[in-house]
Coordinates of C-alpha atoms and ligand atoms in Angstrom, one line a residue:
X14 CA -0.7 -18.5 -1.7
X15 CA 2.0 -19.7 -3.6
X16 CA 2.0 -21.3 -7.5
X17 CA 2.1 -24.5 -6.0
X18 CA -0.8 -24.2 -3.7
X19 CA -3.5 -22.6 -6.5
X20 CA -2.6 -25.4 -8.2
X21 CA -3.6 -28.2 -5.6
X22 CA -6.8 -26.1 -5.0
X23 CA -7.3 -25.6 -8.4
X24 CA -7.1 -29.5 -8.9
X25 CA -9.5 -30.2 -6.2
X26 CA -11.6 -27.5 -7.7
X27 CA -11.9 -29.4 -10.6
X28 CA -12.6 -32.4 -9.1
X29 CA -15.3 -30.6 -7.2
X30 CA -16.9 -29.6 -10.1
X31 CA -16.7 -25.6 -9.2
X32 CA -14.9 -25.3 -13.0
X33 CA -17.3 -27.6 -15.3
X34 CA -19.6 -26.9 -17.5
X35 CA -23.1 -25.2 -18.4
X36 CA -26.2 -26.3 -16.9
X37 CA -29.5 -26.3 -18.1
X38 CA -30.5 -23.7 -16.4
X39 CA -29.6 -20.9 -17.8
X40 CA -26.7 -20.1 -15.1
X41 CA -23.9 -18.0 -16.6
X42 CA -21.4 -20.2 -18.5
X43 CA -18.6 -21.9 -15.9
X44 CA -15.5 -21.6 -18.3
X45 CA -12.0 -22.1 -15.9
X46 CA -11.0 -18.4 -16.0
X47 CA -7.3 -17.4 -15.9
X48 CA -6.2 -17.3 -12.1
X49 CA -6.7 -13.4 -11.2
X50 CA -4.1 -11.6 -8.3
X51 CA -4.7 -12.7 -5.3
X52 CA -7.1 -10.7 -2.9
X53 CA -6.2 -7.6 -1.1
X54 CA -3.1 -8.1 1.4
X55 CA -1.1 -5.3 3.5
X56 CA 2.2 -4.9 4.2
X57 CA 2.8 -7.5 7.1
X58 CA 3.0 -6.1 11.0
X59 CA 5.4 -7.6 13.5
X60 CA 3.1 -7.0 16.4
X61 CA -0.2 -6.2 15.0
X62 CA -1.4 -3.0 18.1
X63 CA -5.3 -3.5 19.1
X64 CA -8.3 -0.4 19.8
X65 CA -11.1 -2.9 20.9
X66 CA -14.2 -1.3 20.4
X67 CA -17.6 -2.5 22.3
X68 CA -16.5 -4.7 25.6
X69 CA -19.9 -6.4 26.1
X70 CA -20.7 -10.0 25.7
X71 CA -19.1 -10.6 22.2
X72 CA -16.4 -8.0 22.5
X73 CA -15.3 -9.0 26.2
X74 CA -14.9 -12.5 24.7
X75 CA -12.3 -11.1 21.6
X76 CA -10.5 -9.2 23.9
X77 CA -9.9 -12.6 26.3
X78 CA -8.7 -14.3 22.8
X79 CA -6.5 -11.6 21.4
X80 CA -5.1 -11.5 25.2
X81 CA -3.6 -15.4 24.3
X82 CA -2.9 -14.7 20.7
X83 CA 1.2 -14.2 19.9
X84 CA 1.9 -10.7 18.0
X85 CA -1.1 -8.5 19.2
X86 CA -1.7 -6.4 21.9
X87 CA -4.6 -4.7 23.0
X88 CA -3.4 -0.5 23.4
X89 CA -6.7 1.0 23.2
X90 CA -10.4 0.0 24.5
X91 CA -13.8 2.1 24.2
X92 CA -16.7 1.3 25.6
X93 CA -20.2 4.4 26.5
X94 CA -19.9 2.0 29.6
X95 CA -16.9 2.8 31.9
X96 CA -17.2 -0.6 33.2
X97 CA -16.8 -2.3 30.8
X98 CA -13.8 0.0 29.8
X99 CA -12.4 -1.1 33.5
X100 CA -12.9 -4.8 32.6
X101 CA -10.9 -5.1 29.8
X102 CA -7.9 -2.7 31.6
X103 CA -8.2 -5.3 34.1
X104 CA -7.9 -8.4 31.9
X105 CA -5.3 -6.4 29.6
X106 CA -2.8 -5.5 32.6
X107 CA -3.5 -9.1 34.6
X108 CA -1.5 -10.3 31.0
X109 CA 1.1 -8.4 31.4
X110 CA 0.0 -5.5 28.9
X111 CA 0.1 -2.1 29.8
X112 CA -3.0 -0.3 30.6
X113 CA -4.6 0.1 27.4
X114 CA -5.5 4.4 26.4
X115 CA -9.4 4.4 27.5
X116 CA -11.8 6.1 25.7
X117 CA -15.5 5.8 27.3
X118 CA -16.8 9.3 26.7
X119 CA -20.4 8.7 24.9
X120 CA -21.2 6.9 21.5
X121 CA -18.9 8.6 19.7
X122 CA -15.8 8.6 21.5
X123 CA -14.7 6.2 18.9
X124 CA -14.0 8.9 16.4
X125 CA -11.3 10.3 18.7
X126 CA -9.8 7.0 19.4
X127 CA -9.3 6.7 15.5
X128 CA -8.0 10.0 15.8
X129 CA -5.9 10.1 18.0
X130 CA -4.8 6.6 18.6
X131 CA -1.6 4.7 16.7
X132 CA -2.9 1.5 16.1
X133 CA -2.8 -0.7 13.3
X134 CA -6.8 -2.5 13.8
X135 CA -9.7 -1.3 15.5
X136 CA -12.3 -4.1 15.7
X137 CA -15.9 -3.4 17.1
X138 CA -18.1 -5.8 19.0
X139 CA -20.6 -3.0 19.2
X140 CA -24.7 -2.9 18.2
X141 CA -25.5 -2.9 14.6
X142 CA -26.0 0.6 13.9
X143 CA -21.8 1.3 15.1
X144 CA -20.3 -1.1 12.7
X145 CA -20.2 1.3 9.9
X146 CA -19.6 4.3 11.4
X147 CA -16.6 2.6 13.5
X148 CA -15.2 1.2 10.0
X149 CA -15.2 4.0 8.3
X150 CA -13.8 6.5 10.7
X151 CA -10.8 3.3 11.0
X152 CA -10.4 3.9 7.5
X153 CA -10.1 6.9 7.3
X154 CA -8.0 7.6 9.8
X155 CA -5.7 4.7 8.2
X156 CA -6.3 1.6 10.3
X157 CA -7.5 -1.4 9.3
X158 CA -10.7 -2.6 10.6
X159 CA -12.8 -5.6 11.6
X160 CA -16.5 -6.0 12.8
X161 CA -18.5 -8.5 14.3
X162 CA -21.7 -9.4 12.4
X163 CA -23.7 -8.2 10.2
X164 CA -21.0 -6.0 9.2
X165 CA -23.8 -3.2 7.9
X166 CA -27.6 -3.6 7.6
X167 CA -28.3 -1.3 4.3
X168 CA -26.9 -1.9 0.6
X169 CA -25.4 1.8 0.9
X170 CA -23.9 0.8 3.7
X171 CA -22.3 -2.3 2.2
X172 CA -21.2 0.2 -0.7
X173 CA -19.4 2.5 1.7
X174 CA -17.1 0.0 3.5
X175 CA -16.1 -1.2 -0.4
X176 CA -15.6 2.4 -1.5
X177 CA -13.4 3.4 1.4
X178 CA -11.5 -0.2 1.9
X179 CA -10.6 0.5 -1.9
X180 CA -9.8 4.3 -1.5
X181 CA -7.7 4.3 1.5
X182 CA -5.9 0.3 1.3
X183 CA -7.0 -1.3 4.1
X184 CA -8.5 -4.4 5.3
X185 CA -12.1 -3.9 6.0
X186 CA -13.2 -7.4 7.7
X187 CA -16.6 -9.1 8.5
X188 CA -15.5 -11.4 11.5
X189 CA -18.0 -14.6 10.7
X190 CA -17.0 -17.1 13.4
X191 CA -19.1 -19.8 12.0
X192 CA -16.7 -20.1 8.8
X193 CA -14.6 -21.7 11.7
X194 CA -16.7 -23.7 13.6
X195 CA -16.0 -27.8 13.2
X196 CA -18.3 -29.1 11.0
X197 CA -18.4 -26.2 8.7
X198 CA -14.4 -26.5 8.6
X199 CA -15.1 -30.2 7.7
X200 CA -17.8 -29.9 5.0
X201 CA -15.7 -27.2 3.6
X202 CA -12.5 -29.5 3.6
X203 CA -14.9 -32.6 1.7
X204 CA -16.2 -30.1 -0.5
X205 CA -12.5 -29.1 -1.9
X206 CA -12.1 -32.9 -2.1
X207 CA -14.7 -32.8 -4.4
X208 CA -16.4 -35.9 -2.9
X209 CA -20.1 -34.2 -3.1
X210 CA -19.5 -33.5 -6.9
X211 CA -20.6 -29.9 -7.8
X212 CA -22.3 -27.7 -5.1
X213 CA -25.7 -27.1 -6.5
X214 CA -27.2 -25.9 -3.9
X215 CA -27.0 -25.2 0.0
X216 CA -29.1 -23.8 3.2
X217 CA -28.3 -22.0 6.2
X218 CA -29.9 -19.8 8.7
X219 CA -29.9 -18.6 12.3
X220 CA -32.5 -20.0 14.2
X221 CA -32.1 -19.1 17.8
X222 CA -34.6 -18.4 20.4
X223 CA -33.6 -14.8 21.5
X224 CA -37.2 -13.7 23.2
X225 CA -35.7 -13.3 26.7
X226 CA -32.1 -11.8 25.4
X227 CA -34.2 -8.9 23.4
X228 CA -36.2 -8.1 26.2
X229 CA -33.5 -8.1 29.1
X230 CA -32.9 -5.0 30.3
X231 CA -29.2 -5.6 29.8
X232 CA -26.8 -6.6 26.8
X233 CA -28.4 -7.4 23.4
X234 CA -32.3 -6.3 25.4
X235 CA -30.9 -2.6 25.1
X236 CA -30.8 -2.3 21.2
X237 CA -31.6 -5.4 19.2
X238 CA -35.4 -5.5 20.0
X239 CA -35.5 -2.4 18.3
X240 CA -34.4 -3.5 14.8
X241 CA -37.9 -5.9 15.3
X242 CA -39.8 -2.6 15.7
X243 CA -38.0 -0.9 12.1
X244 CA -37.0 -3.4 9.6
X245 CA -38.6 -7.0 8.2
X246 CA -36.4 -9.1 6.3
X247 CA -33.3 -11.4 7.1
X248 CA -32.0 -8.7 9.9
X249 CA -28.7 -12.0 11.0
X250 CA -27.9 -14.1 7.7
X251 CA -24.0 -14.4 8.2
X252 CA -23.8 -17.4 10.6
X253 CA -26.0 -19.5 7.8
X254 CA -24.8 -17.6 5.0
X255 CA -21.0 -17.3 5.4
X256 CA -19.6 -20.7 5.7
X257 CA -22.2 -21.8 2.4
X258 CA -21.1 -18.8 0.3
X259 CA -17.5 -20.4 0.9
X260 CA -18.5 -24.0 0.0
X261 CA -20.0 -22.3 -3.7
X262 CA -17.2 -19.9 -3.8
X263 CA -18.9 -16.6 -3.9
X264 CA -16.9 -14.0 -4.5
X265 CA -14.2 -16.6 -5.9
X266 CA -15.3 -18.1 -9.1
X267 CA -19.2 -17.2 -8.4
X268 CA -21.1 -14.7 -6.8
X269 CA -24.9 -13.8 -5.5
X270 CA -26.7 -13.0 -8.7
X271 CA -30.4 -11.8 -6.8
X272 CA -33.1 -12.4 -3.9
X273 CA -36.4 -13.1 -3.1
X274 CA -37.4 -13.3 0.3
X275 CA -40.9 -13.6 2.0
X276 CA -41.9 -13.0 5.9
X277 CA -44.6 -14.7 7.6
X278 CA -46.1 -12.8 10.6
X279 CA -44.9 -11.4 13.9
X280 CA -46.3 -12.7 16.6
X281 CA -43.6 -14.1 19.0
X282 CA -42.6 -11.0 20.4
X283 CA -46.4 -9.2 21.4
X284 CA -46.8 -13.2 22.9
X285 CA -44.1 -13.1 24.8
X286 CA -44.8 -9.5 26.1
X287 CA -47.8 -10.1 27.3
X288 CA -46.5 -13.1 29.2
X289 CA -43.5 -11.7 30.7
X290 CA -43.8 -7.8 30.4
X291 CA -45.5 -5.7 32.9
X292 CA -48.7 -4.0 31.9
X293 CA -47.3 -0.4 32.4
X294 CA -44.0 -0.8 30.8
X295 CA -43.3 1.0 28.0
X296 CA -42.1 -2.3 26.7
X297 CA -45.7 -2.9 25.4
X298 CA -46.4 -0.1 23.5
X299 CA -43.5 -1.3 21.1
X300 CA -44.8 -2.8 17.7
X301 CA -42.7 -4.9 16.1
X302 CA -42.6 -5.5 12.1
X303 CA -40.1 -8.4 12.1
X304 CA -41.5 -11.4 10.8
X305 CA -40.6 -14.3 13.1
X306 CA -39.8 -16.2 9.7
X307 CA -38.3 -15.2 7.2
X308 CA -36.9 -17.1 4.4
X309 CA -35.3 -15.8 1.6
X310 CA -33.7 -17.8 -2.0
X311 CA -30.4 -16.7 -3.7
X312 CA -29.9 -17.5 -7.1
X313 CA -25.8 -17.2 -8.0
X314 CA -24.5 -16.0 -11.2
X315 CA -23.4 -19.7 -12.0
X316 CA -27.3 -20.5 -11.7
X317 CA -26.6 -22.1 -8.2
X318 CA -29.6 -21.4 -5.6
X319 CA -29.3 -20.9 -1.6
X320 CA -32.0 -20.9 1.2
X321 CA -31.7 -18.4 4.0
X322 CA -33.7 -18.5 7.1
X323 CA -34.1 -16.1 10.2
X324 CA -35.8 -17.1 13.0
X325 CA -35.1 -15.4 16.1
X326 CA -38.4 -14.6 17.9
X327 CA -40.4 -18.5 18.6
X328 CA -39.3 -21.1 21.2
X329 CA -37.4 -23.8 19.4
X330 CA -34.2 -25.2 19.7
X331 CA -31.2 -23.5 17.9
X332 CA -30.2 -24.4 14.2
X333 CA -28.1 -23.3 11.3
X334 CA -29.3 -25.7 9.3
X335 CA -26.1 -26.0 7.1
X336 CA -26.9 -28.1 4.3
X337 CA -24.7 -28.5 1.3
X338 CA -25.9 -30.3 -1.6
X339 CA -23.9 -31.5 -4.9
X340 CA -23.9 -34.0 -7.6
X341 CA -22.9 -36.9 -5.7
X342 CA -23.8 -36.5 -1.9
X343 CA -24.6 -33.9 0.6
X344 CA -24.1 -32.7 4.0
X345 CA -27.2 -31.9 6.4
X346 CA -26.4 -30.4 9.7
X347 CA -28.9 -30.2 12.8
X348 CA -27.5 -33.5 13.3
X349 CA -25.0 -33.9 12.1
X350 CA -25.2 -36.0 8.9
X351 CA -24.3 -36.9 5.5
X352 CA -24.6 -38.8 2.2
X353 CA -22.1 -39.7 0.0
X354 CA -23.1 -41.8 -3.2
X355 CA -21.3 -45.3 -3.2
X356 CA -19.9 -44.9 0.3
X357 CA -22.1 -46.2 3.6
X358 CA -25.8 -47.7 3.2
X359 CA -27.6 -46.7 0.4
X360 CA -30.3 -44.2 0.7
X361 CA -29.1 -43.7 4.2
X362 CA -27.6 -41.1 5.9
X363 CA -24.3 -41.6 7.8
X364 CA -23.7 -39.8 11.0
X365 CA -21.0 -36.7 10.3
X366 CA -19.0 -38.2 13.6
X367 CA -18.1 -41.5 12.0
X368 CA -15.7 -39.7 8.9
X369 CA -14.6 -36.8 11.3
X370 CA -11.7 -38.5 11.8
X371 CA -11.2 -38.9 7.8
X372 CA -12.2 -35.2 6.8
X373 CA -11.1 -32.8 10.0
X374 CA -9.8 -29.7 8.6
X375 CA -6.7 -29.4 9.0
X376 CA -6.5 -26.7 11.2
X377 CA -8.9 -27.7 13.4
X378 CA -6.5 -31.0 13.9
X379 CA -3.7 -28.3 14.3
X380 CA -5.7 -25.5 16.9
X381 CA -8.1 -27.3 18.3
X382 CA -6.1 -27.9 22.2
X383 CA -5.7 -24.0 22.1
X384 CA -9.2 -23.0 21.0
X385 CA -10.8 -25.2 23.9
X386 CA -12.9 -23.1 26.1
X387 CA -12.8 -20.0 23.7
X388 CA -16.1 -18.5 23.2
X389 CA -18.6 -20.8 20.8
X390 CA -17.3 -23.7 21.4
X391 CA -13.5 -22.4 20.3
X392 CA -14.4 -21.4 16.8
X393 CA -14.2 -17.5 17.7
X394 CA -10.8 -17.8 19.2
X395 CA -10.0 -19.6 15.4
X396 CA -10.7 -16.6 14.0
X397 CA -9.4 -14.0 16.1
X398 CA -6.1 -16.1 15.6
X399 CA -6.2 -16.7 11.4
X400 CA -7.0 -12.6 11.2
X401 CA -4.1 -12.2 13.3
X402 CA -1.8 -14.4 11.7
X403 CA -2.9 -13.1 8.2
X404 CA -2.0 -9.6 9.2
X405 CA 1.4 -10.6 11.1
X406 CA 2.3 -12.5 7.4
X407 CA 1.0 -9.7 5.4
X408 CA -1.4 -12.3 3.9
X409 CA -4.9 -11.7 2.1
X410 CA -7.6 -12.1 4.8
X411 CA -9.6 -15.1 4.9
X412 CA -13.0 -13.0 4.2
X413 CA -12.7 -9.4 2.7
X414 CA -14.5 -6.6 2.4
X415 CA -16.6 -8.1 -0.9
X416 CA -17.1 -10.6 1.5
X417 CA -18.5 -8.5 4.4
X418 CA -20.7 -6.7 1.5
X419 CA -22.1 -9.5 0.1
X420 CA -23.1 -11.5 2.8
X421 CA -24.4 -8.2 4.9
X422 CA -26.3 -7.3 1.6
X423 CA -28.8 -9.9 2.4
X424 CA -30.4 -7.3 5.3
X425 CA -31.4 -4.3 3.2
X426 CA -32.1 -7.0 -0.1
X427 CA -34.7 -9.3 2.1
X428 CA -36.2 -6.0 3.3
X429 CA -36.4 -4.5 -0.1
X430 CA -37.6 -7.8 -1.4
X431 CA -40.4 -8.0 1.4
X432 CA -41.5 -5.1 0.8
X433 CA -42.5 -5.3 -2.8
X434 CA -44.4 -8.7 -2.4
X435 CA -40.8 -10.7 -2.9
X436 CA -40.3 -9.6 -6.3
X437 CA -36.4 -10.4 -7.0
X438 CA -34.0 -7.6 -6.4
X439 CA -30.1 -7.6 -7.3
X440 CA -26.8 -7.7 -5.5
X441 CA -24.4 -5.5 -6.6
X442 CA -21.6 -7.0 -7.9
X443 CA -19.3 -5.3 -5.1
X444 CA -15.8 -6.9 -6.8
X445 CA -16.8 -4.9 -9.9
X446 CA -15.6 -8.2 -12.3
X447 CA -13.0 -9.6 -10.2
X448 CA -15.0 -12.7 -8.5
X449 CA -14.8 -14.1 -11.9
X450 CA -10.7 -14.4 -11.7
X451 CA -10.4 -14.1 -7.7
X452 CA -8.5 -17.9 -6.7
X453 CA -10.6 -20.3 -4.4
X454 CA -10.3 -19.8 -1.0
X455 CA -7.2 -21.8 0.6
X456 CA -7.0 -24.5 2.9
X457 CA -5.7 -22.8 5.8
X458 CA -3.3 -23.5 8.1
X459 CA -2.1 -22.2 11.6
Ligands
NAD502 N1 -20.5 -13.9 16.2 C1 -21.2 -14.3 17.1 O1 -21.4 -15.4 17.4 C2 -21.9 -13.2 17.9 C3 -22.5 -13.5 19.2 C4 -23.1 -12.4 19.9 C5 -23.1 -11.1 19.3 N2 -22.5 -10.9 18.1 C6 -22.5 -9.6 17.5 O2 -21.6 -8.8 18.4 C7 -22.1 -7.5 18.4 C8 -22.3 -7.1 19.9 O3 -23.2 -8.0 20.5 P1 -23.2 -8.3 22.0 O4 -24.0 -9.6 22.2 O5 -21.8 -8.3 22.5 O6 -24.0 -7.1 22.6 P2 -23.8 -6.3 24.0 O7 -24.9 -5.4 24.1 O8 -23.5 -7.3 25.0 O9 -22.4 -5.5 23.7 C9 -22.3 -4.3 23.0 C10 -21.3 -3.4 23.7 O10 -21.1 -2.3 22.9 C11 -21.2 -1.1 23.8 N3 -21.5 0.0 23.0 C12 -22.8 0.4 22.6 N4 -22.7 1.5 21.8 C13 -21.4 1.8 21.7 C14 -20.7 2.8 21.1 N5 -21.3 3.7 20.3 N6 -19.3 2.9 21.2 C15 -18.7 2.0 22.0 N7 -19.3 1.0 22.7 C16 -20.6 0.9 22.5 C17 -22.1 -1.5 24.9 O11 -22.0 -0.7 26.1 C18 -21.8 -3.0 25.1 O12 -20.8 -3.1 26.0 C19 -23.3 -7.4 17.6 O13 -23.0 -7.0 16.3 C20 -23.8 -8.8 17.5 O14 -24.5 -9.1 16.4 C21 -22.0 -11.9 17.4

């Protein structure tokens, strides 16, 4: 980012109301800190060379983007399943690639590819418990890395990908495609306008009927019931989490202070069991300790608060809730909808279609032909193409790895914080200091 651009932002941050003054309520003072160095960028790469690791449902989708994005190719794939391994050979040559090196020999095999392999990112699509492992050994083996989400479900965890993103200089990425879905890009784009005033507060969540998906005996069926069975807290708060945390600049200017979180009780799950499970399957002896809902508030260091839900085991239709709330006007998602004071009817809400046309993000305006079709409704072909670009241009990251820490804390803090009858429990401050001087995030651009 150039002088030139911090200053626009930093104008619109001022008009949004993100440097002002102290509230009433006792949040830390909001005094316009000297501009910090820009967050962590690498040397740039000309043709930035791919080990895609995890080919299933959300990994076979990546490797179809990355195979239309200029200045990557895919070299290496790993997979436990040699299928999948195949697939992605298949779709890799079929673009004119050469056949990618395979590596499909057991759960580990990615510690040889980081090994052995000379690439410049491995990115996992993998089950939860593989994200930090894969990361690490990246690392360590000096690549940089990217995961999909949560990037790691314990606060140690969190601590580790920090630690080694810091010791060996690399990028270290959580890949949260709802940052770049539509609406989110817009709310974002009014909020740097500043025409909801100061973000006070904002709700998200990931409310998605999953029943049949965890008990399939395929895909997400053969590992993510199992977290139901081990952990209760907020187990997926990224989708809800990540594009708010940008709107209140955590991490830039503010960051997640502490937690409490509460669970109700688990019941979808055994219900569903006993509907659709056979008596004898072993299925039914599992017992889960998930709460179907969990909600869990975030107070900021700026005295800001957040609501994050997790819902994943009772029929209902899907939500993210996505509401953003500031001094003069909000935004409600789930529909679409929002309020601006002095614009539209008063005291009613305006559908979020009717200023699309006003407030698109740019980039959206600028990507959206090439997106369409790409996995999510195109947002997850976004940003496989931003973390491509940003590495090509040698460029901070749009997330980071404070980013993937602070967002992924909200796992092991909701289940600490569940666990001890919601009392409040801290977030580390992974930036040691420097959220406090790190530059708003940019408007990005293709
Ligand atoms: N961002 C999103 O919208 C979104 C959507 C779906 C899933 N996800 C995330 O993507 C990840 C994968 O989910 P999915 O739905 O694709 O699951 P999946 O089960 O369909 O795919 C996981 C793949 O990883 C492979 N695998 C398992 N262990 C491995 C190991 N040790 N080494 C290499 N490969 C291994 C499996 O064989 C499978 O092909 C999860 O973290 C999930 O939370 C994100």
């Amino acid at each position: 980012m150039d002088r030139r651009d911090f200053l626009k932002i930093g104008g619109a941050a001022l008009a949004a109301g993100t440097v002002g003054v102290r509230g009433s309520d006792g949040g830390e003072a909001q005094t316009a800190a000297a501009p910090g160095p820009a967050p962590f960028a690498a040397p740039p790469i000309e043709t930035v060379r791919i080990a895609y690791v995890g080919i299933g449902g959300q990994g076979g989708g990546h490797v179809n983007n990355l195979l239309k994005i200029p200045g990557c190719r895919i070299t290496a794939v790993c997979d436990i399943r040699p299928e999948r391994t195949d697939w992605a050979t298949k779709k890799i040559t079929e673009a004119g690639q050469p056949a990618p090196a395979v590596y499909n020999k057991g759960p580990h095999d990615f510690e040889r590819l980081c090994e052995t392999e000379d690439v410049d990112l491995v990115y996992n699509a993998t089950p939860w418990e593989f994200h930090v492992p894969i990361m690490l050994a990246a690392m360590k083996n000096g690549k940089h890395t990217a995961t999909e989400v949560p990037a790691a479900m314990t606060v140690d965890d969190c601590w580790a990908m920090v630690e080694s993103a810091e010791k060996h200089k690399k990028h270290c990425l959580l890949m949260e495609n709802c940052n770049y879905d539509r609406m989110e890009m817009m709310v974002y784009n009014i909020v740097r306008q500043g025409l909801f005033g100061e973000i006070l507060h904002a709700e998200g969540g990931y409310l998605h009927d999953l029943r049949a998906i965890k008990f399939a005996d395929e895909g997400e069926g053969l590992w993510r019931r199992a977290w139901a069975t081990k952990l209760n807290g907020n187990l997926y708060p990224t989708h809800g989490l990540g594009p708010i945390a940008n709107c209140l600049d955590i991490n830039r200017g503010d960051r997640f202070d502490y937690l409490v979180s509460m669970s109700g009780p688990s019941r979808g799950l055994q219900d569903w069991a006993a509907e659709h499970v056979p008596a004898d399957s072993p299925k039914r002896q599992e017992r889960y300790v998930l709460g179907d809902v969990n909600a869990s508030l975030i107070k900021t260091a700026r005295g800001k608060t957040i609501l994050v839900e997790h819902c994943t085991n009772l029929p209902r239709p899907y939500s993210r809730i996505h509401m953003v709330q500031g001094t003069k006007g909000l935004f409600q998602g789930y529909p679409n909808r929002l309020y601006i004071e002095g614009r539209g009817k008063e005291d009613q809400w305006q559908e979020a279609s009717a200023v699309l046309n006003e407030f698109e993000h740019p980039l959206w305006k600028e990507i959206a032909a090439q997106a369409q079709g790409a996995g999510h409704g195109g947002m997850d072909y976004i940003e496989d193409y931003r973390l491509i670009k940003c590495l090509r241009e040698g460029k901070p990251t749009d997330m980071n790895v404070y980013d993937a820490a602070a967002l992924s804390a909200v796992v092991g803090l909701s289940v600490q914080s569940v666990a001890k009858r919601s009392a409040a429990v801290d977030f580390p401050d992974f930036t040691k200091g420097r959220w406090k001087t790190t530059p708003p995030l940019d408007i990005v651009h293709m």
